[in-house]
PDB file of C-alpha atoms in Angstrom:
ATOM      1  CA  MET F 499     -47.786  63.705  68.813  1.00  0.00           C
ATOM      2  CA  VAL F 500     -48.586  60.810  67.541  1.00  0.00           C
ATOM      3  CA  ASP F 501     -51.670  58.962  69.654  1.00  0.00           C
ATOM      4  CA  LEU F 502     -51.917  55.079  69.517  1.00  0.00           C
ATOM      5  CA  SER F 503     -54.008  55.100  72.550  1.00  0.00           C
ATOM      6  CA  ILE F 504     -57.627  53.406  72.747  1.00  0.00           C
ATOM      7  CA  ALA F 505     -60.537  53.134  74.531  1.00  0.00           C
ATOM      8  CA  LEU F 506     -60.932  55.582  77.039  1.00  0.00           C
ATOM      9  CA  SER F 507     -57.750  56.581  79.602  1.00  0.00           C
ATOM     10  CA  GLY F 508     -55.256  57.405  76.700  1.00  0.00           C
ATOM     11  CA  PRO F 509     -57.655  59.055  74.356  1.00  0.00           C
ATOM     12  CA  TRP F 510     -58.671  61.212  77.126  1.00  0.00           C
ATOM     13  CA  ALA F 511     -55.265  62.316  78.451  1.00  0.00           C
ATOM     14  CA  VAL F 512     -54.160  62.969  74.588  1.00  0.00           C
ATOM     15  CA  GLY F 513     -57.399  65.231  74.188  1.00  0.00           C
ATOM     16  CA  ILE F 514     -56.358  67.221  77.346  1.00  0.00           C
ATOM     17  CA  LEU F 515     -53.132  67.556  75.376  1.00  0.00           C
ATOM     18  CA  ALA F 516     -54.931  68.735  72.309  1.00  0.00           C
ATOM     19  CA  ASP F 517     -57.207  71.118  74.254  1.00  0.00           C
ATOM     20  CA  GLN F 518     -53.662  72.778  75.357  1.00  0.00           C
ATOM     21  CA  GLY F 519     -52.557  73.114  71.616  1.00  0.00           C
ATOM     22  CA  ALA F 520     -50.632  69.786  71.023  1.00  0.00           C
ATOM     23  CA  ASP F 521     -51.095  68.909  67.332  1.00  0.00           C
ATOM     24  CA  VAL F 522     -52.231  65.095  67.522  1.00  0.00           C
ATOM     25  CA  VAL F 523     -52.538  62.307  65.010  1.00  0.00           C
ATOM     26  CA  LYS F 524     -54.653  59.645  66.071  1.00  0.00           C
ATOM     27  CA  VAL F 525     -53.774  56.522  64.642  1.00  0.00           C
ATOM     28  CA  GLU F 526     -56.707  54.165  64.572  1.00  0.00           C
ATOM     29  CA  PRO F 527     -57.351  50.507  62.766  1.00  0.00           C
ATOM     30  CA  PRO F 528     -58.836  50.948  59.380  1.00  0.00           C
ATOM     31  CA  GLY F 529     -62.659  50.009  59.142  1.00  0.00           C
ATOM     32  CA  VAL F 530     -63.716  49.905  62.732  1.00  0.00           C
ATOM     33  CA  GLY F 531     -61.275  52.481  64.248  1.00  0.00           C
ATOM     34  CA  ASP F 532     -60.486  52.621  68.038  1.00  0.00           C
ATOM     35  CA  ILE F 533     -62.695  50.425  70.528  1.00  0.00           C
ATOM     36  CA  GLY F 534     -63.958  53.610  72.069  1.00  0.00           C
ATOM     37  CA  ARG F 535     -65.945  54.649  69.295  1.00  0.00           C
ATOM     38  CA  TRP F 536     -68.436  51.845  70.097  1.00  0.00           C
ATOM     39  CA  VAL F 537     -68.827  52.491  73.793  1.00  0.00           C
ATOM     40  CA  GLY F 538     -72.114  54.124  75.146  1.00  0.00           C
ATOM     41  CA  PRO F 539     -74.653  56.155  73.540  1.00  0.00           C
ATOM     42  CA  ALA F 540     -73.884  57.174  70.017  1.00  0.00           C
ATOM     43  CA  ILE F 541     -73.952  60.637  68.285  1.00  0.00           C
ATOM     44  CA  GLY F 542     -74.050  60.312  64.213  1.00  0.00           C
ATOM     45  CA  GLY F 543     -73.099  56.734  64.981  1.00  0.00           C
ATOM     46  CA  VAL F 544     -69.922  57.095  67.025  1.00  0.00           C
ATOM     47  CA  SER F 545     -69.565  57.134  70.780  1.00  0.00           C
ATOM     48  CA  ALA F 546     -70.135  60.414  72.655  1.00  0.00           C
ATOM     49  CA  MET F 547     -67.631  59.426  74.520  1.00  0.00           C
ATOM     50  CA  ALA F 548     -65.166  58.904  71.833  1.00  0.00           C
ATOM     51  CA  GLN F 549     -66.102  62.158  70.277  1.00  0.00           C
ATOM     52  CA  ILE F 550     -65.382  63.732  73.338  1.00  0.00           C
ATOM     53  CA  ALA F 551     -62.181  61.841  74.337  1.00  0.00           C
ATOM     54  CA  ASN F 552     -60.834  62.786  70.556  1.00  0.00           C
ATOM     55  CA  ARG F 553     -61.578  66.181  70.269  1.00  0.00           C
ATOM     56  CA  GLY F 554     -59.131  68.519  68.587  1.00  0.00           C
ATOM     57  CA  LYS F 555     -57.256  65.440  66.789  1.00  0.00           C
ATOM     58  CA  ARG F 556     -56.457  64.548  63.412  1.00  0.00           C
ATOM     59  CA  SER F 557     -57.050  60.785  62.625  1.00  0.00           C
ATOM     60  CA  ILE F 558     -55.414  58.492  60.301  1.00  0.00           C
ATOM     61  CA  ALA F 559     -56.648  54.881  59.759  1.00  0.00           C
ATOM     62  CA  VAL F 560     -53.483  52.665  59.753  1.00  0.00           C
ATOM     63  CA  ASP F 561     -53.123  48.581  59.783  1.00  0.00           C
ATOM     64  CA  LEU F 562     -50.666  47.626  62.334  1.00  0.00           C
ATOM     65  CA  GLN F 563     -50.633  44.472  61.246  1.00  0.00           C
ATOM     66  CA  LYS F 564     -48.781  45.247  58.189  1.00  0.00           C
ATOM     67  CA  GLU F 565     -45.305  46.200  57.821  1.00  0.00           C
ATOM     68  CA  ALA F 566     -46.345  49.502  55.631  1.00  0.00           C
ATOM     69  CA  GLY F 567     -48.528  50.439  58.669  1.00  0.00           C
ATOM     70  CA  ARG F 568     -45.649  49.925  61.141  1.00  0.00           C
ATOM     71  CA  ASP F 569     -43.643  51.918  58.648  1.00  0.00           C
ATOM     72  CA  VAL F 570     -46.090  54.825  58.827  1.00  0.00           C
ATOM     73  CA  VAL F 571     -46.161  54.960  62.357  1.00  0.00           C
ATOM     74  CA  ARG F 572     -42.593  55.060  62.648  1.00  0.00           C
ATOM     75  CA  ARG F 573     -42.062  57.867  60.126  1.00  0.00           C
ATOM     76  CA  LEU F 574     -44.535  59.719  62.156  1.00  0.00           C
ATOM     77  CA  ALA F 575     -42.912  58.996  65.325  1.00  0.00           C
ATOM     78  CA  ALA F 576     -39.579  60.298  64.000  1.00  0.00           C
ATOM     79  CA  ARG F 577     -41.046  63.720  63.478  1.00  0.00           C
ATOM     80  CA  ALA F 578     -43.080  63.827  66.632  1.00  0.00           C
ATOM     81  CA  ASP F 579     -42.227  65.314  70.117  1.00  0.00           C
ATOM     82  CA  VAL F 580     -44.461  62.543  72.006  1.00  0.00           C
ATOM     83  CA  PHE F 581     -45.548  59.249  71.376  1.00  0.00           C
ATOM     84  CA  VAL F 582     -48.405  57.830  73.294  1.00  0.00           C
ATOM     85  CA  GLN F 583     -49.675  54.187  73.500  1.00  0.00           C
ATOM     86  CA  ASN F 584     -51.739  52.207  76.320  1.00  0.00           C
ATOM     87  CA  PHE F 585     -51.713  48.454  74.425  1.00  0.00           C
ATOM     88  CA  ARG F 586     -51.720  45.194  76.464  1.00  0.00           C
ATOM     89  CA  PRO F 587     -48.191  44.747  78.012  1.00  0.00           C
ATOM     90  CA  GLY F 588     -45.746  43.202  75.294  1.00  0.00           C
ATOM     91  CA  VAL F 589     -47.689  44.386  72.085  1.00  0.00           C
ATOM     92  CA  ILE F 590     -46.293  47.192  71.212  1.00  0.00           C
ATOM     93  CA  GLU F 591     -42.728  45.707  71.226  1.00  0.00           C
ATOM     94  CA  ARG F 592     -43.987  42.936  69.176  1.00  0.00           C
ATOM     95  CA  LEU F 593     -45.080  45.326  66.574  1.00  0.00           C
ATOM     96  CA  GLY F 594     -41.581  46.949  66.646  1.00  0.00           C
ATOM     97  CA  LEU F 595     -42.910  50.000  67.817  1.00  0.00           C
ATOM     98  CA  GLY F 596     -41.432  49.936  71.412  1.00  0.00           C
ATOM     99  CA  TYR F 597     -39.348  52.697  72.941  1.00  0.00           C
ATOM    100  CA  ASP F 598     -35.931  51.529  72.169  1.00  0.00           C
ATOM    101  CA  ALA F 599     -37.166  51.109  68.438  1.00  0.00           C
ATOM    102  CA  LEU F 600     -38.666  54.400  68.104  1.00  0.00           C
ATOM    103  CA  SER F 601     -36.201  56.357  70.114  1.00  0.00           C
ATOM    104  CA  ALA F 602     -33.285  54.980  68.169  1.00  0.00           C
ATOM    105  CA  ALA F 603     -34.650  57.171  64.899  1.00  0.00           C
ATOM    106  CA  ASN F 604     -35.695  60.127  67.496  1.00  0.00           C
ATOM    107  CA  PRO F 605     -33.556  60.398  70.700  1.00  0.00           C
ATOM    108  CA  GLN F 606     -35.629  63.383  71.731  1.00  0.00           C
ATOM    109  CA  LEU F 607     -38.987  61.440  71.369  1.00  0.00           C
ATOM    110  CA  VAL F 608     -41.106  61.540  74.912  1.00  0.00           C
ATOM    111  CA  TYR F 609     -42.593  58.159  74.869  1.00  0.00           C
ATOM    112  CA  VAL F 610     -45.826  57.572  77.365  1.00  0.00           C
ATOM    113  CA  SER F 611     -47.400  54.441  77.961  1.00  0.00           C
ATOM    114  CA  ILE F 612     -50.042  53.660  80.497  1.00  0.00           C
ATOM    115  CA  SER F 613     -50.676  50.200  81.645  1.00  0.00           C
ATOM    116  CA  GLY F 614     -53.371  48.395  83.657  1.00  0.00           C
ATOM    117  CA  PHE F 615     -51.077  48.129  86.732  1.00  0.00           C
ATOM    118  CA  GLU F 616     -48.011  50.020  87.816  1.00  0.00           C
ATOM    119  CA  ALA F 617     -44.703  48.862  86.229  1.00  0.00           C
ATOM    120  CA  LEU F 618     -42.594  46.729  88.536  1.00  0.00           C
ATOM    121  CA  GLY F 619     -45.392  46.085  90.963  1.00  0.00           C
ATOM    122  CA  PRO F 620     -46.540  42.855  91.636  1.00  0.00           C
ATOM    123  CA  TYR F 621     -49.258  42.599  88.325  1.00  0.00           C
ATOM    124  CA  ASP F 622     -46.655  44.053  86.279  1.00  0.00           C
ATOM    125  CA  GLY F 623     -47.071  42.633  82.748  1.00  0.00           C
ATOM    126  CA  ARG F 624     -50.320  41.472  83.111  1.00  0.00           C
ATOM    127  CA  VAL F 625     -53.324  42.397  81.347  1.00  0.00           C
ATOM    128  CA  LEU F 626     -56.043  44.398  82.683  1.00  0.00           C
ATOM    129  CA  THR F 627     -59.549  43.381  82.052  1.00  0.00           C
ATOM    130  CA  TRP F 628     -62.814  44.026  83.778  1.00  0.00           C
ATOM    131  CA  ILE F 629     -62.383  41.509  86.304  1.00  0.00           C
ATOM    132  CA  GLY F 630     -59.019  43.338  87.059  1.00  0.00           C
ATOM    133  CA  TRP F 631     -61.155  46.083  88.474  1.00  0.00           C
ATOM    134  CA  CYS F 632     -61.873  43.917  91.286  1.00  0.00           C
ATOM    135  CA  ARG F 633     -58.626  44.226  92.531  1.00  0.00           C
ATOM    136  CA  CYS F 634     -58.384  48.045  92.469  1.00  0.00           C
ATOM    137  CA  GLY F 635     -60.561  48.938  95.366  1.00  0.00           C
ATOM    138  CA  PRO F 636     -59.537  49.398  98.876  1.00  0.00           C
ATOM    139  CA  ALA F 637     -58.886  45.545 100.369  1.00  0.00           C
ATOM    140  CA  ALA F 638     -58.968  44.505  96.795  1.00  0.00           C
ATOM    141  CA  THR F 639     -62.833  45.173  96.396  1.00  0.00           C
ATOM    142  CA  PRO F 640     -64.593  46.175  93.165  1.00  0.00           C
ATOM    143  CA  ALA F 641     -63.929  49.701  92.094  1.00  0.00           C
ATOM    144  CA  ALA F 642     -65.760  51.790  89.653  1.00  0.00           C
ATOM    145  CA  ALA F 643     -63.983  51.320  86.371  1.00  0.00           C
ATOM    146  CA  ALA F 644     -64.393  54.812  84.877  1.00  0.00           C
ATOM    147  CA  TYR F 645     -62.766  56.409  87.935  1.00  0.00           C
ATOM    148  CA  TYR F 646     -59.478  54.683  87.593  1.00  0.00           C
ATOM    149  CA  GLN F 647     -59.832  55.304  83.727  1.00  0.00           C
ATOM    150  CA  PHE F 648     -59.895  59.280  84.493  1.00  0.00           C
ATOM    151  CA  THR F 649     -57.506  59.154  87.265  1.00  0.00           C
ATOM    152  CA  GLY F 650     -54.882  57.243  85.126  1.00  0.00           C
ATOM    153  CA  SER F 651     -55.692  59.283  82.428  1.00  0.00           C
ATOM    154  CA  ILE F 652     -54.713  62.609  84.499  1.00  0.00           C
ATOM    155  CA  SER F 653     -51.285  61.073  85.332  1.00  0.00           C
ATOM    156  CA  PHE F 654     -51.036  59.874  81.796  1.00  0.00           C
ATOM    157  CA  GLU F 655     -51.441  63.649  80.914  1.00  0.00           C
ATOM    158  CA  LEU F 656     -49.156  64.972  83.138  1.00  0.00           C
ATOM    159  CA  ALA F 657     -46.336  62.721  82.352  1.00  0.00           C
ATOM    160  CA  ALA F 658     -46.556  63.565  78.497  1.00  0.00           C
ATOM    161  CA  ALA F 659     -46.684  67.166  79.545  1.00  0.00           C
ATOM    162  CA  ALA F 660     -43.638  67.091  81.787  1.00  0.00           C
ATOM    163  CA  GLY F 661     -41.933  65.179  79.564  1.00  0.00           C
ATOM    164  CA  GLY F 662     -42.377  67.639  76.639  1.00  0.00           C
ATOM    165  CA  TYR F 663     -41.258  70.394  78.870  1.00  0.00           C
ATOM    166  CA  ARG F 664     -38.195  68.870  80.179  1.00  0.00           C
ATOM    167  CA  ARG F 665     -37.099  67.475  76.531  1.00  0.00           C
ATOM    168  CA  PRO F 666     -35.592  70.552  75.477  1.00  0.00           C
ATOM    169  CA  ARG F 667     -33.563  71.007  78.316  1.00  0.00           C
ATOM    170  CA  THR F 668     -32.266  67.551  78.691  1.00  0.00           C
ATOM    171  CA  VAL F 669     -31.566  66.532  75.166  1.00  0.00           C
ATOM    172  CA  ALA F 670     -28.552  67.925  73.476  1.00  0.00           C
TER     173      ALA F 670
END
């Protein structure tokens, strides 16, 4: 499994899959790593949340701004069962790492994406910022951000697991 997810929802979901035995390679930017490493109380200089979310994963530093870095991710995805990302809308496609590009080299790849808002909904394609959480509660009232990060994470994990379960039965 190739994990390009950042912050909380994606890493938490993939952490659950690692707990269940998935072999995960976490791809992070060189130097600072995943932004989630710097959120909340730290243990040994790394966020406790990030340590929990990234348990059981191997990690590699890759500069996605460089073609050589994107080639590393393409090679990993060509051998992977599952590819996970939660970048802002359009970013992964601009990097040449969208579903069409990666599935061309690996037609059996289960590609899981998480976004701040539902696909094809009224906010599809919009970036979810902290102000976006104000649109998530009942009658568009503010909601607890962490609640939606965790509930989205569970849906994300189930989608990846279901895709991995179905893949050998449907791909020729």
